[in-house]
Short mmCIF file of C-alpha atoms in Angstrom, two decimals:
data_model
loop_
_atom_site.label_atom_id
_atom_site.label_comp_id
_atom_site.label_asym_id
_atom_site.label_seq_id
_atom_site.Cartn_x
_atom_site.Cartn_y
_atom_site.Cartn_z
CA UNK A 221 -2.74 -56.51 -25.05
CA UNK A 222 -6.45 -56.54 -26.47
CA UNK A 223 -5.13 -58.32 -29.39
CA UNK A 224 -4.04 -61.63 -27.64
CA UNK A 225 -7.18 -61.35 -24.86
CA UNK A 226 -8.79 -64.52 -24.42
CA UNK A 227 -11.48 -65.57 -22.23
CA UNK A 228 -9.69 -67.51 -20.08
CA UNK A 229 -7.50 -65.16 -19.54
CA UNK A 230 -9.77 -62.35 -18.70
CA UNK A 231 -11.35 -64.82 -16.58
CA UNK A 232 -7.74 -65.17 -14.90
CA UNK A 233 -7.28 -61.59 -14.80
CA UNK A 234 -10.92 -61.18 -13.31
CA UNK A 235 -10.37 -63.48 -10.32
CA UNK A 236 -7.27 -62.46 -9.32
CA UNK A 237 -8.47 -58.98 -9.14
CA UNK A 238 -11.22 -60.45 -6.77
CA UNK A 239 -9.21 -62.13 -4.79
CA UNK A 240 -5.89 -59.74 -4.59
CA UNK A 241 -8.07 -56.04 -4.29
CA UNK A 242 -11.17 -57.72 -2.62
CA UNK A 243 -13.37 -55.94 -5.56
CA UNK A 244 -16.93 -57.25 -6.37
CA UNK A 245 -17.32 -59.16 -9.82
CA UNK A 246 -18.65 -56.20 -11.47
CA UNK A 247 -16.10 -53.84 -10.14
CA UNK A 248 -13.39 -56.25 -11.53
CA UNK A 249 -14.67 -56.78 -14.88
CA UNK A 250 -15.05 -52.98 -14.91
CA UNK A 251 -11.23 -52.64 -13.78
CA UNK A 252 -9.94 -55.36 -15.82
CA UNK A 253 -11.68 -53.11 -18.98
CA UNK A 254 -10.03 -50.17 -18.03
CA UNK A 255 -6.59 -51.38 -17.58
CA UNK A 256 -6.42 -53.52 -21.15
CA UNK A 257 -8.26 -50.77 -23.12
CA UNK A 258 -11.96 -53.00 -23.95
CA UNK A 259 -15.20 -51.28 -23.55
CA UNK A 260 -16.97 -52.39 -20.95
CA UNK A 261 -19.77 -53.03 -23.74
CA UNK A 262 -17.98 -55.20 -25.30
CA UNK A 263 -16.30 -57.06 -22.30
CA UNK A 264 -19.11 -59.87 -22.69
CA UNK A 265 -16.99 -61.57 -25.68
CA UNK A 266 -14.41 -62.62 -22.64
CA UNK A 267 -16.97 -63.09 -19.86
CA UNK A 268 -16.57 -66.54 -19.14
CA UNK A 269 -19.85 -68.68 -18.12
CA UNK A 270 -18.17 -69.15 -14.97
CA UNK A 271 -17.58 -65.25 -14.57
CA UNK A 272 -20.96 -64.45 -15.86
CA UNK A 273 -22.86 -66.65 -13.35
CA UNK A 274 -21.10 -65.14 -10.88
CA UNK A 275 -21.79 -61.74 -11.85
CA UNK A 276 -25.67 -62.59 -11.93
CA UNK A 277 -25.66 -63.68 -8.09
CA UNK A 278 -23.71 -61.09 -7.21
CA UNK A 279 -26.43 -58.77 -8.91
CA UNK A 280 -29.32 -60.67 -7.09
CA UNK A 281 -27.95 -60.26 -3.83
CA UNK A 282 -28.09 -56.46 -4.64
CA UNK A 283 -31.27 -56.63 -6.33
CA UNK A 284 -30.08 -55.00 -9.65
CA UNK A 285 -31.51 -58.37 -10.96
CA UNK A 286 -34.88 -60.43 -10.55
CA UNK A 287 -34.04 -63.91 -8.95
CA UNK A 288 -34.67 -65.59 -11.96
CA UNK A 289 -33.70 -62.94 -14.74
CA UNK A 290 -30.12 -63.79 -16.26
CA UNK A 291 -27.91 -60.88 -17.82
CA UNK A 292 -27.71 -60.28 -21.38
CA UNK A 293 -24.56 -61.25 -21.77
#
């Protein structure tokens, strides 16, 4: 329910989809989008610090990101 979404609860909802379906960070945020109807675009209201630090190692070790660049969000 998109009305009720809360950070922490995304957050919740990001981890266990980590954890449960062994997706990356960004595939989980992407999932987690899809199934509660938010744009990915504007998923960065419930990316939590936590989640978004996360997210920016995870796009290091890839090298989508600079080591020191951060993500926009």
């Amino acid at each position: 329910d998109l009305e009720f979404m809360t950070k922490p609860k995304f957050s919740k909802l990001v981890e266990s989809v980590v954890q449960e379906m062994r997706m990356s960070y960004m595939d989980a945020v992407i999932y987690c989008c899809e199934k509660n109807g938010i744009e990915v675009e504007d998923s960065r209201k419930y990316v939590s610090t936590v989640i978004k630090s996360k997210l920016e190692a995870e796009a290091m070790s890839l090298n989508f990101l600079e080591r020191k660049a951060e993500l926009p969000i």
